mmCIF file of C-alpha atoms in Angstrom:
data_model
loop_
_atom_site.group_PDB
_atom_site.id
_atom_site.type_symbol
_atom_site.label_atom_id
_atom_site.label_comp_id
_atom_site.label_asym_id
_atom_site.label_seq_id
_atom_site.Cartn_x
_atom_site.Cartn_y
_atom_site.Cartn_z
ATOM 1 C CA UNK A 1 13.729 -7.375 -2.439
ATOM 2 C CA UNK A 2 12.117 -4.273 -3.483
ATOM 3 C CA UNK A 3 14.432 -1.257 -5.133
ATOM 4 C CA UNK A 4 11.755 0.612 -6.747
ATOM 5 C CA UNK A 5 12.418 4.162 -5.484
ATOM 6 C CA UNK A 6 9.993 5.685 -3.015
ATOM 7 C CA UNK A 7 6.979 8.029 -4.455
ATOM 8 C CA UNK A 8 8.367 10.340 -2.157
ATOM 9 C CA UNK A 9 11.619 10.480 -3.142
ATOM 10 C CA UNK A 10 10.651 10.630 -6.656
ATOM 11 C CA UNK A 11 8.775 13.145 -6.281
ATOM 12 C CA UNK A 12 11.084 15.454 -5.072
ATOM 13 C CA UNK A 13 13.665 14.246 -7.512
ATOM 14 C CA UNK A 14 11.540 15.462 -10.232
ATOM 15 C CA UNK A 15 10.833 18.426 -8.976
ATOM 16 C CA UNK A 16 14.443 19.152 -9.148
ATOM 17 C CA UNK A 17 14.977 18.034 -12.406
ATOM 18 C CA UNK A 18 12.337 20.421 -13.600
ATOM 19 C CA UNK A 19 13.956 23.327 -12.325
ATOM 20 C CA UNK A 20 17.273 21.851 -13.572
ATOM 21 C CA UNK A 21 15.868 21.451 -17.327
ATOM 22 C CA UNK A 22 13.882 24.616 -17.078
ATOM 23 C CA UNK A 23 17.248 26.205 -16.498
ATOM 24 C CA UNK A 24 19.014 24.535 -19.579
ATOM 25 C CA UNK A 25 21.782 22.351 -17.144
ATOM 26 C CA UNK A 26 23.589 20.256 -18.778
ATOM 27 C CA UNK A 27 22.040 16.656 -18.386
ATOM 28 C CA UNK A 28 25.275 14.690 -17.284
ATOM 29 C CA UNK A 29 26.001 17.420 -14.664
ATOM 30 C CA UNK A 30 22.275 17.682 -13.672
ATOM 31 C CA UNK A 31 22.531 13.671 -12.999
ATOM 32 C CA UNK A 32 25.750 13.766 -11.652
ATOM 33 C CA UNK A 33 24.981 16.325 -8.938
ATOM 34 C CA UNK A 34 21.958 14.380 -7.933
ATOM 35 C CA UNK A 35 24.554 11.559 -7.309
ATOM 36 C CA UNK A 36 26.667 13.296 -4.626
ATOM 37 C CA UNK A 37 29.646 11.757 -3.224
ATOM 38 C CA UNK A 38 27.978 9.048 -1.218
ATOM 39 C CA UNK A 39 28.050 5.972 -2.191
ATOM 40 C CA UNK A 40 24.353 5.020 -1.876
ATOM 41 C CA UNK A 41 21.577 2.776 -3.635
ATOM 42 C CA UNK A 42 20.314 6.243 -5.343
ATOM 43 C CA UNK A 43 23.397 8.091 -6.244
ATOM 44 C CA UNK A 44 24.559 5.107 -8.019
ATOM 45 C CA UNK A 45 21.978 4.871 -10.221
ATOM 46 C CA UNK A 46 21.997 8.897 -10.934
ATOM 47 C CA UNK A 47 26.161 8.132 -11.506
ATOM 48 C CA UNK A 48 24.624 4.870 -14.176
ATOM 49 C CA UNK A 49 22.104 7.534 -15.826
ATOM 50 C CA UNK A 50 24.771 10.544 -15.957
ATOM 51 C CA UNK A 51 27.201 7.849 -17.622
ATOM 52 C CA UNK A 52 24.741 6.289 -20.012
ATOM 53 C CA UNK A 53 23.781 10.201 -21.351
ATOM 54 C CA UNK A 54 27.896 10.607 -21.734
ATOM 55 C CA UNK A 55 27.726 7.839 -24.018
ATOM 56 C CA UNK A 56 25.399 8.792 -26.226
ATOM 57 C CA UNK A 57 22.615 7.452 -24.961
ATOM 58 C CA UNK A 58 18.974 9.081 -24.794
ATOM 59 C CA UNK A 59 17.127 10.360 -21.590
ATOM 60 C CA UNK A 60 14.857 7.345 -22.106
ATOM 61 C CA UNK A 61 17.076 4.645 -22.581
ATOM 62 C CA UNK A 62 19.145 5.818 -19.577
ATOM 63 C CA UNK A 63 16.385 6.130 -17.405
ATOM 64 C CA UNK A 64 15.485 2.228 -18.947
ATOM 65 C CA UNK A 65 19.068 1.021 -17.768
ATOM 66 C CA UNK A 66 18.204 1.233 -14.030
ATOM 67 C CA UNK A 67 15.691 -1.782 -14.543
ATOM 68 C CA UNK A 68 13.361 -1.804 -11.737
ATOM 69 C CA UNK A 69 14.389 1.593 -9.911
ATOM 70 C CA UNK A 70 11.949 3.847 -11.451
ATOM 71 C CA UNK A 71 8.149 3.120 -11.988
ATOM 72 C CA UNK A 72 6.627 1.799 -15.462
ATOM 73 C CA UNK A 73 4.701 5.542 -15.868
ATOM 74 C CA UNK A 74 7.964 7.134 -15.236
ATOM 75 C CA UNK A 75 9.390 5.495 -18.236
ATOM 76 C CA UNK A 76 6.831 6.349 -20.577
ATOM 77 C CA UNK A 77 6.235 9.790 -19.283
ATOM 78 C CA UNK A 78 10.192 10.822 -19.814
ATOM 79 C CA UNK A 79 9.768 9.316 -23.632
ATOM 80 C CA UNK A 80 6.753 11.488 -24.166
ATOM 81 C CA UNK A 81 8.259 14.434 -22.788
ATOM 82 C CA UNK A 82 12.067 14.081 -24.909
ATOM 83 C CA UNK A 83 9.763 13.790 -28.018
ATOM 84 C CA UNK A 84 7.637 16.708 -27.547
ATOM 85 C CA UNK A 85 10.346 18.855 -26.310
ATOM 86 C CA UNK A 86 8.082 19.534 -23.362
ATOM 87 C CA UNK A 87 10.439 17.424 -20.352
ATOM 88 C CA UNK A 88 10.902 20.066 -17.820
ATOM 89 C CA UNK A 89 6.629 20.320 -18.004
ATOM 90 C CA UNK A 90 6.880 16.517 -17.604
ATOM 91 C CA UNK A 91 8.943 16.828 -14.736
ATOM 92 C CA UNK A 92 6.912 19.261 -13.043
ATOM 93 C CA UNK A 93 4.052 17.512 -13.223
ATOM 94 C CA UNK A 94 5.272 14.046 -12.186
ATOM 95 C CA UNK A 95 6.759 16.055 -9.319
ATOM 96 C CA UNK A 96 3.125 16.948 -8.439
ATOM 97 C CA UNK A 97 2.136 13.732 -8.936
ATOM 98 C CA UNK A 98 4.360 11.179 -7.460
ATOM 99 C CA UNK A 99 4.073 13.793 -4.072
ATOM 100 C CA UNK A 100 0.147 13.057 -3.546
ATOM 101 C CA UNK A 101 0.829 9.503 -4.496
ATOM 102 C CA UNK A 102 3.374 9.429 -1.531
ATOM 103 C CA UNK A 103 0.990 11.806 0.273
ATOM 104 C CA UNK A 104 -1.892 8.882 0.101
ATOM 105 C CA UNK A 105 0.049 6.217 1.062
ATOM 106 C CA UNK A 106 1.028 7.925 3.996
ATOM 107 C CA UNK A 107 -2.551 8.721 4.831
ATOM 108 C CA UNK A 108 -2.866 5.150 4.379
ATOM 109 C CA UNK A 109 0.000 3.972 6.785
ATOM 110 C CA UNK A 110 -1.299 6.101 9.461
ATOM 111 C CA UNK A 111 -4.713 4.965 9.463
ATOM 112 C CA UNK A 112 -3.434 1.298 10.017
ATOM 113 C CA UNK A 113 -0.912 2.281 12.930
ATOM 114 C CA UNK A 114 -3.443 2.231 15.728
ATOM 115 C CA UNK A 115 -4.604 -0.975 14.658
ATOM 116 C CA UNK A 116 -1.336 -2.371 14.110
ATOM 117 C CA UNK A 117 -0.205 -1.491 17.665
ATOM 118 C CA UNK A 118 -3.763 -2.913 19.073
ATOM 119 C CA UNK A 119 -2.129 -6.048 17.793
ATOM 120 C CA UNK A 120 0.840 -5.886 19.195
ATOM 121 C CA UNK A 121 -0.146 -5.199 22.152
ATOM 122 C CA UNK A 122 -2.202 -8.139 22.057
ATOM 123 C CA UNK A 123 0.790 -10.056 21.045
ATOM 124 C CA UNK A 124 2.957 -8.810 24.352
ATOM 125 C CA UNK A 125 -0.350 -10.095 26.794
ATOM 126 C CA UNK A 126 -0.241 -13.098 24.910
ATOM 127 C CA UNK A 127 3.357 -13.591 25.468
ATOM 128 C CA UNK A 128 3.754 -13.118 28.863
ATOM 129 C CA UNK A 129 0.394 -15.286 29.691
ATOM 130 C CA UNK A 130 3.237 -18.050 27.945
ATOM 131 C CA UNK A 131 5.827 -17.049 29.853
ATOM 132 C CA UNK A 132 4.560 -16.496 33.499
ATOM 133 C CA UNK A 133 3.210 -19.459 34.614
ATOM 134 C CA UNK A 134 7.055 -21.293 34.984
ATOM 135 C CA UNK A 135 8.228 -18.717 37.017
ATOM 136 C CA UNK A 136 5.228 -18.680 39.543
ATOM 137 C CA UNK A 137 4.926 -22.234 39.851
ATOM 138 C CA UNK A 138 6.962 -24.019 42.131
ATOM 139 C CA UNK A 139 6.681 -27.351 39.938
ATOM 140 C CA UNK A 140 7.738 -25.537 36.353
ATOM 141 C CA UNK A 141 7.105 -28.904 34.341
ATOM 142 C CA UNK A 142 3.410 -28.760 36.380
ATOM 143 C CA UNK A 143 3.041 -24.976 34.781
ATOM 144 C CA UNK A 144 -0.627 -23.751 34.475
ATOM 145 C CA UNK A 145 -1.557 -23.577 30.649
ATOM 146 C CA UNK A 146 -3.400 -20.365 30.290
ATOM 147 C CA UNK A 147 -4.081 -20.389 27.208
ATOM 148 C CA UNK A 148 -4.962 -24.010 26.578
ATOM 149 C CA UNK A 149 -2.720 -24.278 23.446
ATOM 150 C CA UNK A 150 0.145 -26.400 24.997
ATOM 151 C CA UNK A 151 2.314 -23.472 24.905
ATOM 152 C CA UNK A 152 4.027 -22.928 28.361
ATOM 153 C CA UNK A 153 7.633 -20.791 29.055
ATOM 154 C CA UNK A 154 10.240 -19.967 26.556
ATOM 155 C CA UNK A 155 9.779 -23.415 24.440
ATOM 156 C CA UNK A 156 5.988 -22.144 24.345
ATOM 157 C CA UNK A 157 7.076 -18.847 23.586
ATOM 158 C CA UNK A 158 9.264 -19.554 20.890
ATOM 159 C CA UNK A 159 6.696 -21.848 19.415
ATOM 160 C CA UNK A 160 4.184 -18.684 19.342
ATOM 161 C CA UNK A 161 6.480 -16.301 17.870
ATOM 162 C CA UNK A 162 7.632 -18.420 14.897
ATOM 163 C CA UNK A 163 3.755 -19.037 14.390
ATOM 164 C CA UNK A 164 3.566 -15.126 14.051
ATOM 165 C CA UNK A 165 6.667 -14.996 11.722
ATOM 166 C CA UNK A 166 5.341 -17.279 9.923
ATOM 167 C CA UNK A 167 1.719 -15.515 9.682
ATOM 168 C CA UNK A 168 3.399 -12.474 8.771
ATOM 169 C CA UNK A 169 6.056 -13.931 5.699
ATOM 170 C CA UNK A 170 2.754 -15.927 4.205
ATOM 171 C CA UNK A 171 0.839 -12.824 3.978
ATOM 172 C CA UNK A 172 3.697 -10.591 2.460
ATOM 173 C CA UNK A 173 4.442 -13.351 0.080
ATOM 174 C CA UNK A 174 0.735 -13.499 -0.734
ATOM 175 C CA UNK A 175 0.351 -9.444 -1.115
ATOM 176 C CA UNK A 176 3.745 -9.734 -3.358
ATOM 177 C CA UNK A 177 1.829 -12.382 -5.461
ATOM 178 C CA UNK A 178 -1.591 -10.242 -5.581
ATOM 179 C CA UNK A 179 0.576 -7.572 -6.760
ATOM 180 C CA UNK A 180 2.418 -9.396 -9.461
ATOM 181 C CA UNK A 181 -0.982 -10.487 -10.967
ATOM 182 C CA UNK A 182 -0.832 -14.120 -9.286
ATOM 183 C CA UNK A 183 -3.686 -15.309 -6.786
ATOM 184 C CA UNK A 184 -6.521 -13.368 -8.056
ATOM 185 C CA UNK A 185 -9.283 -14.753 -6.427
ATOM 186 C CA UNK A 186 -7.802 -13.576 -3.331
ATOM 187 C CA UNK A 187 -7.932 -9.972 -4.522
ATOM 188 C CA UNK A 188 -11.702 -10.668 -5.402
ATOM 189 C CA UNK A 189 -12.528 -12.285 -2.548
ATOM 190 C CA UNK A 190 -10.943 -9.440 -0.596
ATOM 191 C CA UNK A 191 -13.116 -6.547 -2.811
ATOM 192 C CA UNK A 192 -16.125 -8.533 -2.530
ATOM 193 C CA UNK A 193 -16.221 -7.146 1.466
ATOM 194 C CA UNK A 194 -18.253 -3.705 1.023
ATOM 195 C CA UNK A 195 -16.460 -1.403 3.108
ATOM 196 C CA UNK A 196 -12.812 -2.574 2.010
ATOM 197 C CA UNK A 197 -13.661 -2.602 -1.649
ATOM 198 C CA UNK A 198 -15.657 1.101 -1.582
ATOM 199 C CA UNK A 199 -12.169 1.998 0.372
ATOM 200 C CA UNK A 200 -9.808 0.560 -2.435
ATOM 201 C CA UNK A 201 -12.152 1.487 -5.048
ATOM 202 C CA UNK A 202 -11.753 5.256 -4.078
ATOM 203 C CA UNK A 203 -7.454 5.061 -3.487
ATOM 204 C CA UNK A 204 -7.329 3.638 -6.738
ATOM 205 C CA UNK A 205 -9.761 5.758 -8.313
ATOM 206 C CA UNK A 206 -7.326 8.714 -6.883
ATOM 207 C CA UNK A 207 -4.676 7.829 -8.617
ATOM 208 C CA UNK A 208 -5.878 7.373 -11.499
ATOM 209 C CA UNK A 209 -7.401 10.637 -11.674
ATOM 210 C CA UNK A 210 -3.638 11.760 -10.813
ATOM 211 C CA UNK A 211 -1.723 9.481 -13.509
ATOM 212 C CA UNK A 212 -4.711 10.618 -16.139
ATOM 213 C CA UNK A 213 -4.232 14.231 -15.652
ATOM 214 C CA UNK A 214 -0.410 13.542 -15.908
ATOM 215 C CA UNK A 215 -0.389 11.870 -18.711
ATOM 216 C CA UNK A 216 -2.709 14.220 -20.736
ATOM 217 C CA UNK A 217 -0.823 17.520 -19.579
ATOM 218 C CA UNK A 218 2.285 15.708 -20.843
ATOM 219 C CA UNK A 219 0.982 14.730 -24.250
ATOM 220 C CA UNK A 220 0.222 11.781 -24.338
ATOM 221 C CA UNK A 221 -2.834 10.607 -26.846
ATOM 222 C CA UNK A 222 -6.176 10.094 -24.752
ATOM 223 C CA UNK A 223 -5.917 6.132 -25.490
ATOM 224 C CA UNK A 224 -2.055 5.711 -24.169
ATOM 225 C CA UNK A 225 -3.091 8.293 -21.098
ATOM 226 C CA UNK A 226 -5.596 5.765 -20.023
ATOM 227 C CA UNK A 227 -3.635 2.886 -20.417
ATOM 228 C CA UNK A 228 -0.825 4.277 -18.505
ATOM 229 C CA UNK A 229 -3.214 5.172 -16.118
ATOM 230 C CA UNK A 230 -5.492 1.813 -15.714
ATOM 231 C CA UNK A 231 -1.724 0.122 -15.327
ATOM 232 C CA UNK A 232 -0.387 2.538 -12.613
ATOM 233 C CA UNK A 233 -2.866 0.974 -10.331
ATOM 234 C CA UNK A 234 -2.398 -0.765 -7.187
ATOM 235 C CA UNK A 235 -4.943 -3.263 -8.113
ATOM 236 C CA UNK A 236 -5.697 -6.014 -10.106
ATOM 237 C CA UNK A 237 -8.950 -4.867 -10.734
ATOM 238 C CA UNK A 238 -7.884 -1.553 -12.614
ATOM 239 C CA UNK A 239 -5.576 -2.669 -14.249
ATOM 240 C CA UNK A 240 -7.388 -5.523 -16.157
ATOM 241 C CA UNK A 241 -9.323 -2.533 -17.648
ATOM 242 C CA UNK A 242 -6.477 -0.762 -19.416
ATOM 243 C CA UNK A 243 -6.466 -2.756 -22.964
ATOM 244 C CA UNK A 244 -10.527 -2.934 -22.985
ATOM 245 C CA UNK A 245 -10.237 0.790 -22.321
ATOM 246 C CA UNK A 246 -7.670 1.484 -24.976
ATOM 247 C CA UNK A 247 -9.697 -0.573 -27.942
ATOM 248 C CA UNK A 248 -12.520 1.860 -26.834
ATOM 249 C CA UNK A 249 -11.349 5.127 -27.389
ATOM 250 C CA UNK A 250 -9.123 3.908 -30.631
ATOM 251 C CA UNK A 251 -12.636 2.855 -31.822
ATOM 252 C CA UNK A 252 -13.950 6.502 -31.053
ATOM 253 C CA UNK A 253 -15.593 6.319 -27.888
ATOM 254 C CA UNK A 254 -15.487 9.283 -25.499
ATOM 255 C CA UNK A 255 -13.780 8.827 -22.718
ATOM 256 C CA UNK A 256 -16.068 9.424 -19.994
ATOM 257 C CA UNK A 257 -18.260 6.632 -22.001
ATOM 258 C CA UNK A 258 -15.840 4.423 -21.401
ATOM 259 C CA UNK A 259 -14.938 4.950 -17.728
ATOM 260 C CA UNK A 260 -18.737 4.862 -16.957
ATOM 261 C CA UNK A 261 -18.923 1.150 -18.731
ATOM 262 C CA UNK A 262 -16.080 -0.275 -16.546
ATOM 263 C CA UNK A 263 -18.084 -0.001 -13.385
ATOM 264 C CA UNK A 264 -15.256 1.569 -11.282
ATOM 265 C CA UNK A 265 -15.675 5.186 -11.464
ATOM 266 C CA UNK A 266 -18.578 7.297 -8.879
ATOM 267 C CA UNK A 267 -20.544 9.372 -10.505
ATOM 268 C CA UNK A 268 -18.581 12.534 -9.869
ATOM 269 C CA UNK A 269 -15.736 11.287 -11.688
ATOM 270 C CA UNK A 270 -17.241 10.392 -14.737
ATOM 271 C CA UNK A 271 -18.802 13.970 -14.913
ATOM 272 C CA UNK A 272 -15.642 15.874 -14.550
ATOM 273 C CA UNK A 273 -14.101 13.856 -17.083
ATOM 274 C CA UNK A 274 -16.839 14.721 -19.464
ATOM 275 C CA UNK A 275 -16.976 18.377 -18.421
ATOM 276 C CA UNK A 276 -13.612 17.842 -18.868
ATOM 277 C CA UNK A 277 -13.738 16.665 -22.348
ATOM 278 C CA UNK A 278 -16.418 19.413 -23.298
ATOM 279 C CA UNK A 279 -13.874 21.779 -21.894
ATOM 280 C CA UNK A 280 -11.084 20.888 -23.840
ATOM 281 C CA UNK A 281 -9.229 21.603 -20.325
ATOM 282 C CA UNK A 282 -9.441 17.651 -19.423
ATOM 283 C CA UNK A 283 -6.161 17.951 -17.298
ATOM 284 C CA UNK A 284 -7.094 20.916 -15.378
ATOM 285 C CA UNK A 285 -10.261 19.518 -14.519
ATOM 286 C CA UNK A 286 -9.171 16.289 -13.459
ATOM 287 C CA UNK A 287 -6.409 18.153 -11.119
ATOM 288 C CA UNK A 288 -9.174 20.570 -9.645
ATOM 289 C CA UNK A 289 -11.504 16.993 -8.928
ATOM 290 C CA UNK A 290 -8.114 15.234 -7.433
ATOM 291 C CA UNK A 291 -8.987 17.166 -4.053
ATOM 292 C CA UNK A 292 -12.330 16.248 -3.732
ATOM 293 C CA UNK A 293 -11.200 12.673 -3.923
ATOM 294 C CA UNK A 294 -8.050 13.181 -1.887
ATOM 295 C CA UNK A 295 -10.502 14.188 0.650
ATOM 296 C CA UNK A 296 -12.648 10.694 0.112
ATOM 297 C CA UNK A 297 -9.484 9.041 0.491
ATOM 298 C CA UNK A 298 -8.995 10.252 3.991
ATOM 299 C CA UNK A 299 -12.683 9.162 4.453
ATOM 300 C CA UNK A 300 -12.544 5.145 2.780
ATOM 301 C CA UNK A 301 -9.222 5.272 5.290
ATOM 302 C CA UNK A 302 -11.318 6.036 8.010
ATOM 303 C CA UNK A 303 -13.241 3.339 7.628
ATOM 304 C CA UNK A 304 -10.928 0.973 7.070
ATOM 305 C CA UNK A 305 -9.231 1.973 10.580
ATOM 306 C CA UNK A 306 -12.676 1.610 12.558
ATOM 307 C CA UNK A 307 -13.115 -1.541 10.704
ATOM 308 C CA UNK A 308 -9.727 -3.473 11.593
ATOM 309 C CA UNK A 309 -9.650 -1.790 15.197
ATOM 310 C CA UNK A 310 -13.048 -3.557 15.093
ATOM 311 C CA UNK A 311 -11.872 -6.817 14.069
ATOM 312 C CA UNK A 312 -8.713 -6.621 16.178
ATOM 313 C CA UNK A 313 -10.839 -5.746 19.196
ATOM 314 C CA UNK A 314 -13.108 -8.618 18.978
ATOM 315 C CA UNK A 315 -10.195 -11.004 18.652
ATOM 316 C CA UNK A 316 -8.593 -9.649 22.013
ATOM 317 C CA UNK A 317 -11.821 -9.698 23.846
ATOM 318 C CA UNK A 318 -12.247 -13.242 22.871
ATOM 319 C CA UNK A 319 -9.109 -14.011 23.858
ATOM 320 C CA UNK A 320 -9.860 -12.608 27.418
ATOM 321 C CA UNK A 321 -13.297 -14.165 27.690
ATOM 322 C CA UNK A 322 -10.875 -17.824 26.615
ATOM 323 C CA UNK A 323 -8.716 -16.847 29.095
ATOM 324 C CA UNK A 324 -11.380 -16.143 31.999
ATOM 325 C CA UNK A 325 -13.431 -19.125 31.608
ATOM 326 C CA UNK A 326 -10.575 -21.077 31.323
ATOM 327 C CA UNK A 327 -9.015 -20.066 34.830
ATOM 328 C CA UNK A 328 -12.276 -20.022 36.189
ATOM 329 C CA UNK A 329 -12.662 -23.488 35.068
ATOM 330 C CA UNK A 330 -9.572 -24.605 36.638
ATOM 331 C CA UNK A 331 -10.117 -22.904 40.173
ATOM 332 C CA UNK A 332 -13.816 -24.718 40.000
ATOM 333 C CA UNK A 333 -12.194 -28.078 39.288
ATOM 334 C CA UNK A 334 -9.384 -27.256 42.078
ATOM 335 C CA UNK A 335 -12.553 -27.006 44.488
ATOM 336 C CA UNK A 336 -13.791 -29.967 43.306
ATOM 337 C CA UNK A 337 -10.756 -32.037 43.903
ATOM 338 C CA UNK A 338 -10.514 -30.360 47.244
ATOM 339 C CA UNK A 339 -13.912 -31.786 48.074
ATOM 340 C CA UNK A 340 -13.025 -35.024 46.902
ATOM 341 C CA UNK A 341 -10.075 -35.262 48.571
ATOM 342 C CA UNK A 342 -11.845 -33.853 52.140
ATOM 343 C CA UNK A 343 -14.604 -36.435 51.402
ATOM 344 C CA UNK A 344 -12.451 -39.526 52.197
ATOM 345 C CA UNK A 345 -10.929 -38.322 54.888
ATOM 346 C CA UNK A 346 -12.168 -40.426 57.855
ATOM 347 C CA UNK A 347 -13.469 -39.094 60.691
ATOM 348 C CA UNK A 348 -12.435 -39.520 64.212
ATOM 349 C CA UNK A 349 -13.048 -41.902 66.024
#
């Protein structure tokens, strides 16, 4: 089960707590009014974090008590910002940051919806091609077989939708693995396709221009900043870079340098972080080249939605052509037995 909090919901939390610590509230009170009187899966950890600050107890280590509520980042982010006295900046900026994230996953989700419904859709013809034949036919044990898969009336269509359930837990299970660092060949085998890896390449790349430019407005030192960032990731693929990536810059090399050698990075990228760099305004740089690749994002969506509408299309129009052969392979073999039949018939005498 997955309690993380939602990016969304985070994000506006923080941009509450900025204004709150701007202000000089009171922590406890700041927590406990974000708990309201409900009795919910949020407020109870705000109660837990209001509770834990009572007792004595850092910003940081409260925020550690929740476990699994609040991103990794998030953890790190609040440290950095209690030790440089700088957490209502934090705050602000993770408010900014944790929106867009929310803002690309929702890009995301819509760009799958149409294809998504294509399939359901596809799933609803295919169930009532199961379903119909018992009803129409006066012999229902002699039902027509559309399909050809031995799947005839509700026993057939119970059959097909625990296949689909089934379909459906094996590839959340599989994403959950992916995500947890397990099946990795499935990850590479699934970048290795050239329009869903330039696609993933440029979400990821996104956010970690975001968590970067977080990160370095916050305080954190420039090898930390990319760790945190390579780790905050969606993919496997990033974030095996962060440790190479923090040896480099603790051994002195630039930054840029070492984004270029990773592979992942297009060329603008690399070039705002070294303007960046030259600059000594790294953050605002990276913040200013966050829309050009929010815009990109949009784009590798795009793509992504023409290519699955693709695929899904294919599959339903080989399921029709299946379906038309089929039952035009019956009605020519229903002929044929007709003839057969008329054949023997003897003739008058």
């Amino acid at each position: 089960m997955i309690t993380r909090i939602r990016n969304r919901e985070l994000g506006l939390l923080c941009g509450r707590l900025a204004l709150a610590f701007d202000v000089g509230h009171d922590p406890v009170r700041i927590f406990e009014r974000e708990a309201g009187e409900g009795r919910s899966r949020h407020g109870g950890h705000m109660r837990s974090i209001a509770e834990h600050i009572r007792q004595g107890c850092s910003l940081t280590e409260a925020i550690e008590s929740q476990g699994n509520y609040f991103p990794p980042n998030f953890h790190r982010l609040i440290e950095v910002g209690e030790k440089s006295g700088r957490l209502e900046r934090v705050f602000e900026r993770m408010a900014g940051h944790y929106s867009e994230l929310a803002g690309l996953q929702a890009t995301f989700l819509r760009s799958i919806l149409w294809p998504m419904t294509q399939l359901a859709m596809a799933a609803v013809v295919v169930s009532i091609l199961i379903y119909i034949p018992p009803l129409l036919s006066p012999n229902r044990d002699a039902a027509v077989d559309l399909l050809g898969f031995g799947l005839v009336g509700g026993r057939g269509l119970a059959i097909f939708w625990c296949g689909i359930a089934a379909v459906v837990a094996a590839l959340l299970a599989s994403w959950m693995l992916v995500r947890n660092g397990k099946l990795a060949f499935v990850a590479d085998w699934i970048m290795r396709v050239p329009v869903v890896r330039r696609s993933l390449l440029t979400f990821d790349e996104a956010g970690f221009v975001q968590s970067l430019a977080t990160a370095i407005e916050s305080g954190v030192a420039a090898a930390n900043a990319v760790t945190l960032a390579f780790r905050g990731c969606s993919s496997i693929t990033f974030q095996s870079k962060a440790d190479s990536a923090r040896e480099a810059i603790l051994h002195g090399c630039e930054l840029h340098s070492v984004l270029r050698d990773t592979g992942l990075f297009s060329r603008e990228t690399i070039e705002a972080v070294e303007l960046g760099e030259a600059s000594g305004r790294l953050a605002e740089t990276l913040d200013k080249h966050f829309v050009v690749l929010r815009m990109r994002v949009e784009f590798a969506m795009t793509a992504i939605t023409r290519l699955v509408s693709s695929v899904v299309w294919v599959a339903v129009a080989g399921l029709l052509v299946l379906l038309i052969f089929r039952l035009f392979g019956r009605y020519v073999s229903q002929i044929n037995d007709a003839a057969m039949a008329t054949a023997f018939i003897p003739g008058p005498r």
